[in-house]
Amino acid sequence: MKQVRIKDIAQKANVSIGTVDRVLHNRGEVAPKTREKVLSIAKEMNYQPNIVAQALTTRKTYRISVLIPRGGNDNIYWLSHPKGIEKAVKELHPFLVEIDYCLFELHNEADFLKRTEDILNNLPDGVILAPILKKEAIQFCKKLDSQKIPYIFIDTFIDQTNCVSFIGEDAFQGGRVAASLIDYGLPAEKDILIVNLAKDLENTQHLNRRNQGFLSYFLDSGKNTGMKITVEIPVTEQSVVDQKLDSIFQQNANIGAILVSSAKTHVIARYVEKRDLKTILVGYEVTKKNVEYLKKGIIHFLIGQKPMEQSEKAVKRLFEFLTTHSISLEHEFQPVEIINTETITMF
């Protein structure tokens, strides 16, 4: 279908191109009767303004706030996201996109809320966020809605919001994949330990969904009949991890596999190596520390969700929404990526 131009409207209305431009962009003096005529013809011809071209002409700077956990130490997964964001900004040139990073301490509700207030005070054009803390994220989204600031989710999806798009894993399906990997290599009678390195598991949406998917697999089709033991460890200090896991293994000698529901799989791998345990270990994300234990044979499988690709797509999709007021894809689940010693090529 041919795009309607200002020139086409001018010809049909029998006025100048300049007059149509003044009417459509609400600038300059135009007789009321002429204005009404031009608007009527524009509507009749289904005129759609080329907002992207206008953005280039006006050289508008699009200000995007990014709310994600601070990466580093045992939380290295989140170091990858800024790389994807910067790649997107570079590729969007000559459009001007300005990124304001608001980094919060993972599982720290107070810090998350402080960063959300900073964003609201800065009034960005749009927001990209990882809504890991469900209750606080919903509260923030309601405030964004009230200020009509569009937002996109990465990594984690929560309903009860008006996010314009989501890019990340299907956490429930990721949990089922992890279960199938363990089920394939584990004797049916062995127990399975599920380790959640989180301060408030109930409020951590993506970990909950992974666990739900994991358990659903065994209810539906898994052959394993052993116990599924769940533990929540709020910190990654090795002494705390050792004490907690020592107690569990002393009481449950039948554990044959461990699932770590987060990217901090290397924390549990350290324990497994230290105690020389002969267990299947499955976890998440292709980080440098996780890959080191994968190559050693301590971690058997990792499930990845390509964080750089996630964040790169999020910037481009939010830019698309800001410039066209529409979105090409509301939900994009990243393909489940299974990594073992034979497939690892990243490090």
Short mmCIF file of C-alpha atoms in Angstrom, two decimals:
data_model
loop_
_atom_site.label_atom_id
_atom_site.label_comp_id
_atom_site.label_asym_id
_atom_site.label_seq_id
_atom_site.Cartn_x
_atom_site.Cartn_y
_atom_site.Cartn_z
CA MET A 1 0.00 0.00 0.00
CA LYS A 2 1.39 3.40 -1.07
CA GLN A 3 2.22 5.75 1.79
CA VAL A 4 0.17 8.96 1.74
CA ARG A 5 2.36 12.07 1.53
CA ILE A 6 1.71 15.66 2.56
CA LYS A 7 1.88 16.48 -1.16
CA ASP A 8 -1.05 14.10 -1.85
CA ILE A 9 -3.20 15.80 0.79
CA ALA A 10 -2.31 19.24 -0.57
CA GLN A 11 -3.33 18.27 -4.10
CA LYS A 12 -6.68 16.86 -2.98
CA ALA A 13 -7.42 19.84 -0.72
CA ASN A 14 -6.24 22.28 -3.41
CA VAL A 15 -3.92 24.09 -0.98
CA SER A 16 -0.15 24.46 -0.70
CA ILE A 17 2.14 21.88 0.85
CA GLY A 18 3.13 24.53 3.43
CA THR A 19 -0.50 24.94 4.50
CA VAL A 20 -0.90 21.18 5.03
CA ASP A 21 2.36 21.08 6.98
CA ARG A 22 1.18 23.90 9.28
CA VAL A 23 -2.14 22.13 9.91
CA LEU A 24 -0.67 18.69 10.59
CA HIS A 25 2.04 20.03 12.87
CA ASN A 26 -0.17 22.68 14.50
CA ARG A 27 2.09 25.62 13.78
CA GLY A 28 1.33 28.95 12.14
CA GLU A 29 -1.97 30.58 11.24
CA VAL A 30 -4.46 28.71 9.06
CA ALA A 31 -8.10 29.65 8.43
CA PRO A 32 -10.44 27.42 10.51
CA LYS A 33 -12.34 26.27 7.41
CA THR A 34 -9.10 25.30 5.63
CA ARG A 35 -7.80 23.53 8.75
CA GLU A 36 -10.98 21.49 9.02
CA LYS A 37 -10.82 20.57 5.33
CA VAL A 38 -7.17 19.43 5.51
CA LEU A 39 -7.74 17.34 8.64
CA SER A 40 -10.80 15.72 7.11
CA ILE A 41 -8.89 14.75 3.94
CA ALA A 42 -5.90 13.50 5.96
CA LYS A 43 -8.21 11.24 7.95
CA GLU A 44 -10.01 10.07 4.81
CA MET A 45 -6.68 9.17 3.14
CA ASN A 46 -5.46 7.44 6.34
CA TYR A 47 -2.38 9.63 6.56
CA GLN A 48 0.31 8.28 8.89
CA PRO A 49 3.10 10.71 9.77
CA ASN A 50 6.68 9.50 9.26
CA ILE A 51 7.70 9.91 12.86
CA VAL A 52 11.13 8.36 12.32
CA ALA A 53 11.91 10.92 9.62
CA GLN A 54 10.69 13.68 11.94
CA ALA A 55 13.01 12.41 14.67
CA LEU A 56 15.96 12.70 12.31
CA THR A 57 14.92 16.20 11.28
CA THR A 58 14.34 17.50 14.80
CA ARG A 59 17.40 15.70 16.23
CA LYS A 60 15.41 14.81 19.33
CA THR A 61 17.34 12.98 22.05
CA TYR A 62 15.47 9.98 23.45
CA ARG A 63 16.23 9.51 27.14
CA ILE A 64 15.93 5.92 28.37
CA SER A 65 16.39 4.82 31.99
CA VAL A 66 17.64 1.29 32.59
CA LEU A 67 16.82 -0.35 35.93
CA ILE A 68 18.81 -3.56 36.41
CA PRO A 69 20.82 -5.22 39.21
CA ARG A 70 24.39 -4.12 39.74
CA GLY A 71 26.80 -6.74 38.38
CA GLY A 72 30.01 -7.94 40.02
CA ASN A 73 31.42 -10.43 42.54
CA ASP A 74 29.06 -13.43 42.59
CA ASN A 75 26.47 -11.51 40.57
CA ILE A 76 28.43 -11.35 37.29
CA TYR A 77 25.47 -12.24 35.06
CA TRP A 78 24.31 -8.61 35.06
CA LEU A 79 27.63 -7.32 33.73
CA SER A 80 26.60 -8.44 30.23
CA HIS A 81 23.47 -6.30 29.84
CA PRO A 82 25.18 -2.87 29.51
CA LYS A 83 27.26 -4.29 26.64
CA GLY A 84 24.11 -5.12 24.69
CA ILE A 85 22.61 -1.73 25.49
CA GLU A 86 25.67 0.15 24.26
CA LYS A 87 25.70 -1.95 21.08
CA ALA A 88 22.09 -0.96 20.37
CA VAL A 89 22.77 2.74 20.99
CA LYS A 90 25.70 2.62 18.57
CA GLU A 91 23.63 0.89 15.88
CA LEU A 92 20.77 3.40 16.23
CA HIS A 93 23.05 6.26 15.19
CA PRO A 94 22.36 8.88 13.83
CA PHE A 95 19.37 8.86 16.17
CA LEU A 96 20.28 10.27 19.57
CA VAL A 97 19.62 7.84 22.42
CA GLU A 98 20.82 8.69 25.91
CA ILE A 99 21.00 5.92 28.54
CA ASP A 100 20.72 6.56 32.25
CA TYR A 101 21.72 3.47 34.26
CA CYS A 102 20.00 3.01 37.61
CA LEU A 103 21.63 -0.02 39.19
CA PHE A 104 20.27 -1.64 42.35
CA GLU A 105 21.62 -4.28 44.69
CA LEU A 106 20.07 -7.62 43.80
CA HIS A 107 17.30 -8.68 46.24
CA ASN A 108 17.55 -5.32 48.06
CA GLU A 109 14.01 -3.92 48.09
CA ALA A 110 14.95 -0.57 49.62
CA ASP A 111 17.66 0.06 47.04
CA PHE A 112 15.29 -0.94 44.22
CA LEU A 113 12.67 1.55 45.43
CA LYS A 114 15.29 4.31 45.77
CA ARG A 115 16.35 3.83 42.14
CA THR A 116 12.74 3.89 40.97
CA GLU A 117 12.25 7.27 42.66
CA ASP A 118 15.37 8.58 40.89
CA ILE A 119 13.89 7.49 37.56
CA LEU A 120 10.49 9.07 38.25
CA ASN A 121 12.16 12.35 39.21
CA ASN A 122 14.17 12.38 35.96
CA LEU A 123 11.07 11.87 33.76
CA PRO A 124 12.67 9.74 31.00
CA ASP A 125 10.98 9.06 27.66
CA GLY A 126 10.94 5.34 28.44
CA VAL A 127 12.24 2.70 30.85
CA ILE A 128 13.84 -0.73 30.47
CA LEU A 129 13.72 -2.77 33.66
CA ALA A 130 14.27 -6.20 35.10
CA PRO A 131 11.25 -6.60 37.42
CA ILE A 132 12.92 -9.20 39.60
CA LEU A 133 11.30 -8.00 42.81
CA LYS A 134 7.66 -8.57 41.98
CA LYS A 135 5.85 -6.44 44.58
CA GLU A 136 8.13 -3.44 44.20
CA ALA A 137 8.14 -3.72 40.39
CA ILE A 138 4.34 -3.67 40.21
CA GLN A 139 4.30 -0.60 42.45
CA PHE A 140 6.84 1.12 40.17
CA CYS A 141 4.93 0.22 37.01
CA LYS A 142 1.77 1.81 38.36
CA LYS A 143 3.68 5.06 38.88
CA LEU A 144 5.10 4.87 35.35
CA ASP A 145 1.56 4.32 34.05
CA SER A 146 0.32 7.40 35.90
CA GLN A 147 3.04 9.49 34.24
CA LYS A 148 2.45 7.80 30.87
CA ILE A 149 6.05 6.59 30.63
CA PRO A 150 6.30 3.40 28.53
CA TYR A 151 8.41 0.51 29.81
CA ILE A 152 9.81 -2.78 28.60
CA PHE A 153 10.70 -5.83 30.71
CA ILE A 154 13.86 -7.88 30.27
CA ASP A 155 14.87 -11.13 31.99
CA THR A 156 11.64 -11.47 33.96
CA PHE A 157 7.98 -11.04 33.04
CA ILE A 158 5.21 -10.14 35.45
CA ASP A 159 1.58 -9.68 34.59
CA GLN A 160 -0.70 -7.12 36.26
CA THR A 161 1.25 -4.41 34.38
CA ASN A 162 1.03 -2.47 31.11
CA CYS A 163 4.53 -3.18 29.80
CA VAL A 164 4.71 -2.58 26.05
CA SER A 165 7.00 -5.56 25.46
CA PHE A 166 9.00 -8.33 27.13
CA ILE A 167 12.27 -9.90 25.98
CA GLY A 168 13.69 -12.81 27.95
CA GLU A 169 13.31 -16.44 28.82
CA ASP A 170 10.17 -18.44 29.38
CA ALA A 171 11.20 -19.19 32.96
CA PHE A 172 8.63 -21.95 33.41
CA GLN A 173 9.86 -23.74 30.28
CA GLY A 174 13.46 -23.22 31.38
CA GLY A 175 12.65 -25.05 34.61
CA ARG A 176 11.17 -27.96 32.67
CA VAL A 177 14.28 -28.18 30.48
CA ALA A 178 16.50 -28.31 33.59
CA ALA A 179 14.31 -31.09 34.99
CA SER A 180 14.55 -33.15 31.81
CA LEU A 181 18.35 -32.89 31.82
CA ILE A 182 18.56 -34.16 35.39
CA ASP A 183 15.89 -36.81 34.85
CA TYR A 184 17.77 -38.28 31.91
CA GLY A 185 20.94 -39.05 33.85
CA LEU A 186 19.68 -39.68 37.38
CA PRO A 187 18.54 -43.02 38.83
CA ALA A 188 14.80 -42.85 39.47
CA GLU A 189 15.05 -43.39 43.22
CA LYS A 190 17.58 -40.60 43.89
CA ASP A 191 16.57 -37.34 45.61
CA ILE A 192 17.02 -33.91 44.01
CA LEU A 193 18.10 -30.73 45.82
CA ILE A 194 16.82 -27.38 44.53
CA VAL A 195 18.99 -24.48 45.72
CA ASN A 196 17.65 -20.92 45.60
CA LEU A 197 20.26 -18.27 46.31
CA ALA A 198 17.77 -15.53 47.12
CA LYS A 199 16.75 -13.49 50.15
CA ASP A 200 13.01 -13.53 49.45
CA LEU A 201 12.14 -16.36 47.09
CA GLU A 202 8.41 -15.63 47.18
CA ASN A 203 9.03 -12.14 45.78
CA THR A 204 11.59 -13.24 43.16
CA GLN A 205 9.43 -13.92 40.13
CA HIS A 206 11.79 -15.65 37.68
CA LEU A 207 13.19 -18.08 40.26
CA ASN A 208 9.67 -19.02 41.32
CA ARG A 209 8.63 -19.70 37.74
CA ARG A 210 11.71 -21.83 37.09
CA ASN A 211 11.00 -23.90 40.19
CA GLN A 212 7.38 -24.32 39.19
CA GLY A 213 8.38 -25.51 35.75
CA PHE A 214 10.98 -27.87 37.23
CA LEU A 215 8.49 -29.54 39.57
CA SER A 216 5.75 -29.67 36.95
CA TYR A 217 7.96 -31.81 34.72
CA PHE A 218 8.14 -34.58 37.33
CA LEU A 219 4.41 -34.39 37.93
CA ASP A 220 3.74 -34.77 34.21
CA SER A 221 6.32 -37.09 32.69
CA GLY A 222 9.49 -37.44 34.76
CA LYS A 223 10.66 -40.90 35.79
CA ASN A 224 12.36 -39.72 38.99
CA THR A 225 10.39 -40.64 42.11
CA GLY A 226 12.82 -39.35 44.72
CA MET A 227 12.21 -36.43 47.08
CA LYS A 228 12.50 -32.86 45.78
CA ILE A 229 14.20 -30.92 48.57
CA THR A 230 14.14 -27.12 48.37
CA VAL A 231 16.49 -24.80 50.23
CA GLU A 232 16.69 -21.01 50.26
CA ILE A 233 20.08 -19.45 51.04
CA PRO A 234 19.93 -15.64 51.33
CA VAL A 235 23.65 -14.91 50.85
CA THR A 236 26.58 -16.30 48.85
CA GLU A 237 29.26 -16.22 51.57
CA GLN A 238 30.95 -19.61 51.37
CA SER A 239 30.84 -20.22 55.12
CA VAL A 240 27.06 -19.75 55.18
CA VAL A 241 26.59 -21.91 52.07
CA ASP A 242 28.82 -24.64 53.50
CA GLN A 243 26.99 -24.73 56.81
CA LYS A 244 23.57 -24.84 55.20
CA LEU A 245 24.42 -27.53 52.65
CA ASP A 246 26.43 -29.64 55.11
CA SER A 247 23.33 -29.87 57.27
CA ILE A 248 21.16 -30.90 54.33
CA PHE A 249 23.54 -33.57 53.04
CA GLN A 250 24.03 -35.00 56.53
CA GLN A 251 20.28 -35.49 56.78
CA ASN A 252 19.76 -36.60 53.17
CA ALA A 253 22.43 -39.00 51.96
CA ASN A 254 20.34 -39.99 48.94
CA ILE A 255 20.72 -36.71 47.02
CA GLY A 256 21.94 -37.45 43.50
CA ALA A 257 21.43 -34.13 41.72
CA ILE A 258 21.35 -30.40 42.42
CA LEU A 259 19.49 -27.68 40.55
CA VAL A 260 20.61 -24.08 41.16
CA SER A 261 17.79 -21.81 40.06
CA SER A 262 19.92 -18.73 39.37
CA ALA A 263 23.06 -17.56 37.58
CA LYS A 264 25.05 -18.01 40.80
CA THR A 265 25.52 -21.71 40.04
CA HIS A 266 29.29 -21.35 40.57
CA VAL A 267 28.68 -20.70 44.29
CA ILE A 268 27.23 -24.19 44.69
CA ALA A 269 29.83 -25.64 42.32
CA ARG A 270 32.52 -24.45 44.75
CA TYR A 271 30.84 -26.42 47.50
CA VAL A 272 30.44 -29.54 45.35
CA GLU A 273 34.13 -29.42 44.39
CA LYS A 274 35.22 -28.79 47.98
CA ARG A 275 33.20 -31.73 49.33
CA ASP A 276 34.05 -33.93 46.30
CA LEU A 277 30.36 -34.75 45.78
CA LYS A 278 29.39 -37.07 42.91
CA THR A 279 26.16 -35.33 41.97
CA ILE A 280 24.66 -34.01 38.76
CA LEU A 281 24.73 -30.22 38.88
CA VAL A 282 22.54 -28.09 36.58
CA GLY A 283 22.25 -24.30 36.68
CA TYR A 284 21.73 -21.15 34.68
CA GLU A 285 23.68 -18.67 32.54
CA VAL A 286 26.96 -18.76 30.65
CA THR A 287 29.11 -16.59 32.92
CA LYS A 288 32.87 -16.87 33.21
CA LYS A 289 32.78 -18.41 36.69
CA ASN A 290 30.09 -20.91 35.70
CA VAL A 291 32.02 -21.92 32.60
CA GLU A 292 35.16 -22.58 34.67
CA TYR A 293 33.26 -25.21 36.66
CA LEU A 294 31.59 -26.53 33.53
CA LYS A 295 35.01 -27.20 31.99
CA LYS A 296 36.11 -28.93 35.20
CA GLY A 297 33.12 -31.25 34.99
CA ILE A 298 31.64 -29.96 38.28
CA ILE A 299 28.69 -28.30 36.49
CA HIS A 300 27.14 -30.65 33.94
CA PHE A 301 24.68 -28.36 32.17
CA LEU A 302 23.97 -24.64 31.98
CA ILE A 303 20.80 -23.07 30.57
CA GLY A 304 21.46 -19.70 28.98
CA GLN A 305 19.22 -16.82 27.91
CA LYS A 306 21.67 -14.52 26.05
CA PRO A 307 21.61 -11.37 28.24
CA MET A 308 23.46 -9.15 25.74
CA GLU A 309 20.94 -9.99 23.02
CA GLN A 310 18.05 -9.37 25.44
CA SER A 311 19.15 -5.87 26.34
CA GLU A 312 20.12 -4.93 22.78
CA LYS A 313 16.65 -5.90 21.52
CA ALA A 314 14.99 -4.06 24.40
CA VAL A 315 16.63 -0.73 23.50
CA LYS A 316 15.69 -1.08 19.83
CA ARG A 317 12.13 -2.08 20.63
CA LEU A 318 11.60 0.79 23.06
CA PHE A 319 13.04 3.18 20.47
CA GLU A 320 10.58 1.72 17.94
CA PHE A 321 7.71 2.41 20.33
CA LEU A 322 8.87 5.93 21.14
CA THR A 323 9.19 6.88 17.47
CA THR A 324 6.19 5.08 15.96
CA HIS A 325 3.86 4.66 18.98
CA SER A 326 3.50 0.99 18.03
CA ILE A 327 5.32 -2.24 18.74
CA SER A 328 6.16 -5.04 16.31
CA LEU A 329 6.41 -7.82 18.90
CA GLU A 330 4.92 -7.69 22.40
CA HIS A 331 6.52 -10.84 23.80
CA GLU A 332 9.73 -12.43 22.59
CA PHE A 333 10.90 -15.49 24.47
CA GLN A 334 14.60 -16.15 23.99
CA PRO A 335 15.31 -19.70 22.75
CA VAL A 336 16.35 -22.08 25.51
CA GLU A 337 20.09 -22.60 25.15
CA ILE A 338 21.63 -25.77 26.65
CA ILE A 339 25.38 -25.69 27.22
CA ASN A 340 27.71 -28.52 28.23
CA THR A 341 31.42 -29.19 27.78
CA GLU A 342 30.90 -30.18 24.15
CA THR A 343 29.03 -27.01 23.14
CA ILE A 344 30.82 -24.31 25.11
CA THR A 345 32.70 -21.95 22.79
CA MET A 346 32.28 -18.58 24.52
CA PHE A 347 35.31 -18.84 26.84
#
